[in-house]
Tab-separated table of C-alpha atoms in Angstrom:
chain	number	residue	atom	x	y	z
J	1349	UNK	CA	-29.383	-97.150	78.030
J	1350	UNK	CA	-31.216	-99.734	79.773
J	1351	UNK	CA	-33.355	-97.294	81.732
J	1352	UNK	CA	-33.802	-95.564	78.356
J	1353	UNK	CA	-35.293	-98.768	76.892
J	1354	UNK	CA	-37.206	-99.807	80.474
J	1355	UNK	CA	-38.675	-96.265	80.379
J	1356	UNK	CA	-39.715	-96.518	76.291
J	1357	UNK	CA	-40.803	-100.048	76.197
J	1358	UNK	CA	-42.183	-99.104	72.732
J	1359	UNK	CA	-39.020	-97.635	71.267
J	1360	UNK	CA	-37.757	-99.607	68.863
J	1361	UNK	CA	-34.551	-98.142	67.662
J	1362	UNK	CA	-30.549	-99.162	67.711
J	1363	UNK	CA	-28.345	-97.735	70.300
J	1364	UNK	CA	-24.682	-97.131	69.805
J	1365	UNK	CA	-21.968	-96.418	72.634
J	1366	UNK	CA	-19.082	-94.655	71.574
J	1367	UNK	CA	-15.615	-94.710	72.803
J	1368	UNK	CA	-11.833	-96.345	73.142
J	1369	UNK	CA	-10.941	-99.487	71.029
J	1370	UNK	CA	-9.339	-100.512	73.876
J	1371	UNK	CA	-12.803	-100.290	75.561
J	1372	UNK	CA	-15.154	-102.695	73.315
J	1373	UNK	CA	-14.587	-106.113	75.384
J	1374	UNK	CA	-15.690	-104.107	78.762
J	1375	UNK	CA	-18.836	-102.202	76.397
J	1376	UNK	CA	-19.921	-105.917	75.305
J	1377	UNK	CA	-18.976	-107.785	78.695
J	1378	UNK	CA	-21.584	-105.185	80.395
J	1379	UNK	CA	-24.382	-105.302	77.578
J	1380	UNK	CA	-24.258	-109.279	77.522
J	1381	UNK	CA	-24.735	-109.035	81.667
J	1382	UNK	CA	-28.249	-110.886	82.261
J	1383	UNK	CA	-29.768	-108.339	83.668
J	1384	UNK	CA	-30.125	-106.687	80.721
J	1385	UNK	CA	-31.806	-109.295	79.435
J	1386	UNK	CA	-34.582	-108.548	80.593
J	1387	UNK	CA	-35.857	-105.563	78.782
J	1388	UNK	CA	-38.939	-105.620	77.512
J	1389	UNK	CA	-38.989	-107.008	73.842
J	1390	UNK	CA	-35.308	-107.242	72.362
J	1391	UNK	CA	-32.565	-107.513	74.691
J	1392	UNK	CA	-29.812	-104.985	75.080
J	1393	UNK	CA	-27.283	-106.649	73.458
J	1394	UNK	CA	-29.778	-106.898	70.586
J	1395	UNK	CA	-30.157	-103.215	70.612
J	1396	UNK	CA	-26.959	-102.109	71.246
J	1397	UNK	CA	-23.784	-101.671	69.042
J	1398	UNK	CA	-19.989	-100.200	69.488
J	1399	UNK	CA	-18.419	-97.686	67.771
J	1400	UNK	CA	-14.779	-96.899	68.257
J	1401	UNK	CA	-13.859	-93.080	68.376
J	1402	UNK	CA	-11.650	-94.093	65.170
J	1403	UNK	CA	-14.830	-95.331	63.378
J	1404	UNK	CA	-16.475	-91.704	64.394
J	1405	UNK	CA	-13.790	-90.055	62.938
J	1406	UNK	CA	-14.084	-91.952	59.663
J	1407	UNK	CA	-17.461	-91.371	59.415
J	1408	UNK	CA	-16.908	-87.320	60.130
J	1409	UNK	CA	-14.466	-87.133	57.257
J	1410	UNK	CA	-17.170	-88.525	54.615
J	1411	UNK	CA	-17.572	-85.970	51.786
J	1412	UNK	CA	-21.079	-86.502	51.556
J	1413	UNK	CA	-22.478	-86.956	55.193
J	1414	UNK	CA	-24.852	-83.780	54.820
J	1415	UNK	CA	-26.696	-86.982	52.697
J	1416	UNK	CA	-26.988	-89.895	54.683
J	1417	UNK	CA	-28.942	-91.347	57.355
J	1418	UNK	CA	-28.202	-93.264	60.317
J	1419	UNK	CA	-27.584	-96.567	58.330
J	1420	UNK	CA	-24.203	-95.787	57.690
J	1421	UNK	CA	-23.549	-96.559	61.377
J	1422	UNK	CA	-23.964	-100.246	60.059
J	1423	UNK	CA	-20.843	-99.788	58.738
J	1424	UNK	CA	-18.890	-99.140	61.227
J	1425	UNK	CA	-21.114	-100.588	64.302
J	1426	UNK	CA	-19.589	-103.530	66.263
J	1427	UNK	CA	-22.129	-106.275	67.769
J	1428	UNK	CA	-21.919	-107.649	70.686
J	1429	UNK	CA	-23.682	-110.864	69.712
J	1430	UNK	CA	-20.724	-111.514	67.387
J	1431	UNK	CA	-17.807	-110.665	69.390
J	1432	UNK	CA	-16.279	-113.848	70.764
J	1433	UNK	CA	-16.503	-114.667	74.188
């Protein structure tokens, strides 16, 4: 995702990894590294959010997800600036 972002300097938009629960500390542990840091404008762990495979599911059984945008990920999304260290 960081190449993404080093490649779009302009792109302005949330990322969101996906996987394991058991995963997140690992997913936040590598987005916090300093290198990453220094992106251009925000830094990845300003960019970038978890969601557990349990939080994809919930969102997949929604009766009405044919009608909502991508700011129901806000929901579910997991921040790495808030996750203590």
């Amino acid at each position: 995702m960081a190449d993404l972002l080093a490649l779009q300097p302009n792109m302005d938009i949330r990322l969101h990894i996906v996987g394991p629960e058991d995963r997140r500390r690992k997913v936040f542990d590598e987005i916090r590294r300093p290198v990453f840091s220094l992106i251009e404008g925000k830094s990845l762990q300003e960019r970038c959010t978890f969601l557990s495979y349990g939080s994809v599911e919930e969102i997949g059984k929604l009766p009405h997800l044919g009608h909502v945008n991508d700011s129901i990920l806000s929901e579910y999304e997991d921040d790495a600036r808030s996750e203590g260290v």
